[in-house]
Amino acid sequence: MNHTVSVIVRFVALLLLGIAGVAPGVGQEVILDFVPAKTSVKFTLGDTIHTVHGEFALKHGGIRFNPGTGVIAGEVVVDASSGRTGNGMRDRKMHKEILESATYPEIIFRPDRVDGKVSPQGKSTVQVHGTFSIHGADHEVTIPLEVEMAQDRWSSTGHFVVPYQQWGLKNPSTFILRVSESVEIDVQASGLTPAVPASPAGSGSR
């Protein structure tokens, strides 16, 4: 009887180890490399006459994320000087008087926490908290994202609002033209998920 119980226990243990071994992405860190050509950062600013649409270009982005713990680090860097609305005079005013992109050439988002679970395969909806750096100042933001993971690639979409005037940027309104005090941001990003390099044997904290 004892021998039978021992065999059953060993069988169950081996089965559990096997399941743990094949469970995809559980407890493993994931690298999310952004592909600038497949990433868009669009903005919308309402005014009393019509709505202004524009876009920024991504410089680079890289994030390391552990789906099991929610630990996340890295940064997404946007080229502030690339902002375009299709109107040369308006764009020059935006860069010279609002963004001052010659002095502050980058807009950076650094995530520090993920609320919600990211599935290793398929779509997930999460909230990503982090620091949004613009015009030389840091601001806390939480961005809702829909993320889709595949074996070697990923994509995401998100929408959030930047209260630029509250954050200290100049409002370009005139006595004739009044614009909103906040700007809406829509992000569509995609990239690759390269294998995480193995730690050297014997490495660790000292």
mmCIF file of C-alpha atoms in Angstrom:
data_model
loop_
_atom_site.group_PDB
_atom_site.id
_atom_site.type_symbol
_atom_site.label_atom_id
_atom_site.label_comp_id
_atom_site.label_asym_id
_atom_site.label_seq_id
_atom_site.Cartn_x
_atom_site.Cartn_y
_atom_site.Cartn_z
ATOM 1 C CA MET A 1 0.000 0.000 0.000
ATOM 2 C CA ASN A 2 2.789 2.422 0.914
ATOM 3 C CA HIS A 3 4.583 1.583 -2.333
ATOM 4 C CA THR A 4 1.420 2.340 -4.337
ATOM 5 C CA VAL A 5 0.969 5.707 -2.621
ATOM 6 C CA SER A 6 4.613 6.563 -3.258
ATOM 7 C CA VAL A 7 4.251 5.776 -6.967
ATOM 8 C CA ILE A 8 1.116 7.947 -7.217
ATOM 9 C CA VAL A 9 2.825 10.886 -5.456
ATOM 10 C CA ARG A 10 5.830 10.648 -7.762
ATOM 11 C CA PHE A 11 3.560 10.501 -10.820
ATOM 12 C CA VAL A 12 1.598 13.601 -9.726
ATOM 13 C CA ALA A 13 4.830 15.479 -8.989
ATOM 14 C CA LEU A 14 6.245 14.673 -12.426
ATOM 15 C CA LEU A 15 2.980 15.687 -14.063
ATOM 16 C CA LEU A 16 3.005 19.069 -12.291
ATOM 17 C CA LEU A 17 6.613 19.658 -13.251
ATOM 18 C CA GLY A 18 5.773 18.878 -16.842
ATOM 19 C CA ILE A 19 2.877 21.340 -16.870
ATOM 20 C CA ALA A 20 5.065 24.045 -15.328
ATOM 21 C CA GLY A 21 7.714 23.381 -17.924
ATOM 22 C CA VAL A 22 5.401 23.900 -20.883
ATOM 23 C CA ALA A 23 3.312 26.789 -19.514
ATOM 24 C CA PRO A 24 4.235 29.676 -21.862
ATOM 25 C CA GLY A 25 5.623 32.859 -20.384
ATOM 26 C CA VAL A 26 4.746 32.150 -16.766
ATOM 27 C CA GLY A 27 7.264 33.965 -14.557
ATOM 28 C CA GLN A 28 9.519 34.729 -17.516
ATOM 29 C CA GLU A 29 10.750 38.193 -18.376
ATOM 30 C CA VAL A 30 9.769 39.452 -21.821
ATOM 31 C CA ILE A 31 11.650 41.996 -23.933
ATOM 32 C CA LEU A 32 9.470 44.332 -26.011
ATOM 33 C CA ASP A 33 11.475 46.019 -28.770
ATOM 34 C CA PHE A 34 9.646 48.804 -30.605
ATOM 35 C CA VAL A 35 9.827 49.101 -34.398
ATOM 36 C CA PRO A 36 9.646 52.862 -35.178
ATOM 37 C CA ALA A 37 8.363 52.310 -38.719
ATOM 38 C CA LYS A 38 5.406 50.359 -37.321
ATOM 39 C CA THR A 39 4.619 52.753 -34.465
ATOM 40 C CA SER A 40 2.542 55.923 -34.646
ATOM 41 C CA VAL A 41 1.969 58.615 -32.030
ATOM 42 C CA LYS A 42 -0.927 60.822 -33.144
ATOM 43 C CA PHE A 43 -2.404 63.826 -31.366
ATOM 44 C CA THR A 44 -5.684 65.709 -31.591
ATOM 45 C CA LEU A 45 -6.267 69.269 -30.397
ATOM 46 C CA GLY A 46 -9.700 70.841 -30.589
ATOM 47 C CA ASP A 47 -10.302 74.525 -31.285
ATOM 48 C CA THR A 48 -13.264 76.811 -31.953
ATOM 49 C CA ILE A 49 -12.971 76.517 -35.754
ATOM 50 C CA HIS A 50 -11.795 72.985 -36.462
ATOM 51 C CA THR A 51 -9.902 70.088 -34.921
ATOM 52 C CA VAL A 52 -6.140 69.905 -35.433
ATOM 53 C CA HIS A 53 -4.589 66.495 -36.088
ATOM 54 C CA GLY A 54 -0.886 65.766 -35.962
ATOM 55 C CA GLU A 55 1.717 63.090 -35.466
ATOM 56 C CA PHE A 56 5.118 62.504 -33.868
ATOM 57 C CA ALA A 57 7.786 59.990 -34.866
ATOM 58 C CA LEU A 58 9.164 57.393 -32.478
ATOM 59 C CA LYS A 59 12.947 57.520 -32.022
ATOM 60 C CA HIS A 60 13.321 54.234 -30.176
ATOM 61 C CA GLY A 61 11.777 52.143 -27.452
ATOM 62 C CA GLY A 62 12.589 49.104 -25.367
ATOM 63 C CA ILE A 63 10.821 47.579 -22.384
ATOM 64 C CA ARG A 64 11.542 44.604 -20.126
ATOM 65 C CA PHE A 65 8.446 43.120 -18.539
ATOM 66 C CA ASN A 66 7.643 40.195 -16.263
ATOM 67 C CA PRO A 67 4.010 39.093 -16.849
ATOM 68 C CA GLY A 68 4.004 37.070 -13.646
ATOM 69 C CA THR A 69 5.022 39.893 -11.293
ATOM 70 C CA GLY A 70 4.005 43.007 -13.233
ATOM 71 C CA VAL A 71 7.535 44.417 -12.878
ATOM 72 C CA ILE A 72 8.327 46.644 -15.863
ATOM 73 C CA ALA A 73 11.182 48.949 -16.865
ATOM 74 C CA GLY A 74 12.536 50.722 -19.904
ATOM 75 C CA GLU A 75 11.592 53.771 -21.935
ATOM 76 C CA VAL A 76 9.799 54.915 -25.065
ATOM 77 C CA VAL A 77 11.391 57.966 -26.697
ATOM 78 C CA VAL A 78 9.532 60.236 -29.131
ATOM 79 C CA ASP A 79 11.256 62.846 -31.298
ATOM 80 C CA ALA A 80 9.642 66.121 -30.188
ATOM 81 C CA SER A 81 11.012 67.991 -33.216
ATOM 82 C CA SER A 82 9.199 65.601 -35.570
ATOM 83 C CA GLY A 83 5.745 66.900 -34.611
ATOM 84 C CA ARG A 84 3.737 67.846 -37.693
ATOM 85 C CA THR A 85 0.165 69.020 -38.299
ATOM 86 C CA GLY A 86 0.363 69.767 -42.021
ATOM 87 C CA ASN A 87 0.435 73.536 -41.544
ATOM 88 C CA GLY A 88 3.920 75.045 -41.684
ATOM 89 C CA MET A 89 3.143 78.259 -39.812
ATOM 90 C CA ARG A 90 1.293 76.390 -37.064
ATOM 91 C CA ASP A 91 4.079 73.819 -36.757
ATOM 92 C CA ARG A 92 6.771 76.489 -36.432
ATOM 93 C CA LYS A 93 4.763 78.150 -33.662
ATOM 94 C CA MET A 94 4.271 74.776 -31.933
ATOM 95 C CA HIS A 95 7.986 73.996 -31.926
ATOM 96 C CA LYS A 96 9.242 77.485 -31.112
ATOM 97 C CA GLU A 97 6.692 78.660 -28.538
ATOM 98 C CA ILE A 98 4.952 75.564 -27.127
ATOM 99 C CA LEU A 99 7.229 72.527 -27.185
ATOM 100 C CA GLU A 100 10.501 74.486 -27.512
ATOM 101 C CA SER A 101 11.765 71.336 -29.189
ATOM 102 C CA ALA A 102 15.212 72.797 -29.898
ATOM 103 C CA THR A 103 15.754 72.890 -26.133
ATOM 104 C CA TYR A 104 13.661 69.835 -25.226
ATOM 105 C CA PRO A 105 14.127 67.473 -28.202
ATOM 106 C CA GLU A 106 12.644 64.338 -26.637
ATOM 107 C CA ILE A 107 9.347 63.247 -25.103
ATOM 108 C CA ILE A 108 9.873 60.147 -22.960
ATOM 109 C CA PHE A 109 7.598 57.657 -21.252
ATOM 110 C CA ARG A 110 9.120 55.400 -18.585
ATOM 111 C CA PRO A 111 6.721 52.718 -17.297
ATOM 112 C CA ASP A 112 7.043 51.494 -13.720
ATOM 113 C CA ARG A 113 3.919 49.413 -13.032
ATOM 114 C CA VAL A 114 1.327 47.331 -14.855
ATOM 115 C CA ASP A 115 -2.164 46.875 -13.412
ATOM 116 C CA GLY A 116 -3.782 43.796 -14.926
ATOM 117 C CA LYS A 117 -2.499 40.570 -16.409
ATOM 118 C CA VAL A 118 -0.864 40.263 -19.806
ATOM 119 C CA SER A 119 -1.560 36.938 -21.453
ATOM 120 C CA PRO A 120 1.509 35.370 -23.129
ATOM 121 C CA GLN A 121 -0.684 34.715 -26.179
ATOM 122 C CA GLY A 122 -3.597 36.779 -27.489
ATOM 123 C CA LYS A 123 -5.146 40.057 -26.341
ATOM 124 C CA SER A 124 -5.156 41.646 -22.883
ATOM 125 C CA THR A 125 -6.329 44.977 -21.478
ATOM 126 C CA VAL A 126 -4.116 46.616 -18.851
ATOM 127 C CA GLN A 127 -3.300 49.953 -17.230
ATOM 128 C CA VAL A 128 0.345 51.031 -17.468
ATOM 129 C CA HIS A 129 1.539 53.583 -14.913
ATOM 130 C CA GLY A 130 4.705 55.576 -15.381
ATOM 131 C CA THR A 131 6.459 58.916 -15.848
ATOM 132 C CA PHE A 132 5.786 61.126 -18.860
ATOM 133 C CA SER A 133 8.639 63.567 -19.461
ATOM 134 C CA ILE A 134 7.942 66.599 -21.653
ATOM 135 C CA HIS A 135 9.334 70.125 -21.837
ATOM 136 C CA GLY A 136 11.889 69.348 -19.118
ATOM 137 C CA ALA A 137 9.400 68.157 -16.484
ATOM 138 C CA ASP A 138 8.169 64.761 -15.267
ATOM 139 C CA HIS A 139 4.492 63.904 -14.780
ATOM 140 C CA GLU A 140 2.730 60.780 -13.550
ATOM 141 C CA VAL A 141 0.353 59.171 -16.024
ATOM 142 C CA THR A 142 -1.653 55.961 -16.332
ATOM 143 C CA ILE A 143 -2.228 54.755 -19.882
ATOM 144 C CA PRO A 144 -4.912 52.162 -20.712
ATOM 145 C CA LEU A 145 -3.572 49.728 -23.302
ATOM 146 C CA GLU A 146 -4.851 46.813 -25.307
ATOM 147 C CA VAL A 147 -1.903 44.479 -25.849
ATOM 148 C CA GLU A 148 -1.687 41.514 -28.186
ATOM 149 C CA MET A 149 1.160 39.045 -27.710
ATOM 150 C CA ALA A 150 2.353 36.430 -30.189
ATOM 151 C CA GLN A 151 5.309 34.067 -30.198
ATOM 152 C CA ASP A 152 7.928 36.523 -31.459
ATOM 153 C CA ARG A 153 6.076 39.814 -31.816
ATOM 154 C CA TRP A 154 3.596 42.091 -30.095
ATOM 155 C CA SER A 155 1.303 45.060 -30.756
ATOM 156 C CA SER A 156 -0.646 47.535 -28.636
ATOM 157 C CA THR A 157 -3.058 50.450 -28.889
ATOM 158 C CA GLY A 158 -3.750 53.147 -26.336
ATOM 159 C CA HIS A 159 -5.508 56.465 -25.847
ATOM 160 C CA PHE A 160 -4.877 59.049 -23.131
ATOM 161 C CA VAL A 161 -5.118 62.787 -22.496
ATOM 162 C CA VAL A 162 -2.228 65.155 -21.790
ATOM 163 C CA PRO A 163 -3.300 68.293 -19.851
ATOM 164 C CA TYR A 164 -0.466 70.298 -21.375
ATOM 165 C CA GLN A 165 -1.498 73.673 -19.951
ATOM 166 C CA GLN A 166 -1.802 72.196 -16.455
ATOM 167 C CA TRP A 167 1.685 70.777 -16.976
ATOM 168 C CA GLY A 168 3.119 74.224 -17.644
ATOM 169 C CA LEU A 169 3.153 74.380 -21.448
ATOM 170 C CA LYS A 170 1.875 77.506 -23.148
ATOM 171 C CA ASN A 171 -1.667 77.529 -24.524
ATOM 172 C CA PRO A 172 -1.539 78.779 -28.153
ATOM 173 C CA SER A 173 -4.987 80.406 -27.985
ATOM 174 C CA THR A 174 -5.444 83.947 -29.286
ATOM 175 C CA PHE A 175 -8.284 86.431 -28.777
ATOM 176 C CA ILE A 176 -9.844 85.016 -31.981
ATOM 177 C CA LEU A 177 -8.918 81.339 -31.806
ATOM 178 C CA ARG A 178 -9.474 79.305 -28.650
ATOM 179 C CA VAL A 179 -8.006 75.808 -28.319
ATOM 180 C CA SER A 180 -8.483 73.070 -25.772
ATOM 181 C CA GLU A 181 -6.311 73.045 -22.651
ATOM 182 C CA SER A 182 -5.498 69.365 -23.179
ATOM 183 C CA VAL A 183 -4.452 67.230 -26.121
ATOM 184 C CA GLU A 184 -5.576 63.687 -26.903
ATOM 185 C CA ILE A 185 -2.900 61.103 -27.726
ATOM 186 C CA ASP A 186 -3.462 57.899 -29.710
ATOM 187 C CA VAL A 187 -0.681 55.354 -29.849
ATOM 188 C CA GLN A 188 -0.414 52.315 -32.091
ATOM 189 C CA ALA A 189 2.786 50.393 -31.491
ATOM 190 C CA SER A 190 4.245 47.082 -32.536
ATOM 191 C CA GLY A 191 7.558 45.319 -32.360
ATOM 192 C CA LEU A 192 9.481 42.160 -31.679
ATOM 193 C CA THR A 193 9.974 39.982 -28.611
ATOM 194 C CA PRO A 194 13.550 38.694 -28.831
ATOM 195 C CA ALA A 195 14.701 35.946 -26.495
ATOM 196 C CA VAL A 196 15.876 37.131 -23.099
ATOM 197 C CA PRO A 197 19.654 36.531 -22.809
ATOM 198 C CA ALA A 198 20.521 33.856 -20.271
ATOM 199 C CA SER A 199 22.385 35.039 -17.180
ATOM 200 C CA PRO A 200 26.043 33.934 -17.067
ATOM 201 C CA ALA A 201 26.676 30.905 -14.882
ATOM 202 C CA GLY A 202 27.360 31.899 -11.335
ATOM 203 C CA SER A 203 26.198 35.480 -11.821
ATOM 204 C CA GLY A 204 23.995 37.149 -9.275
ATOM 205 C CA SER A 205 23.878 39.855 -6.677
ATOM 206 C CA ARG A 206 26.899 40.234 -4.489
#
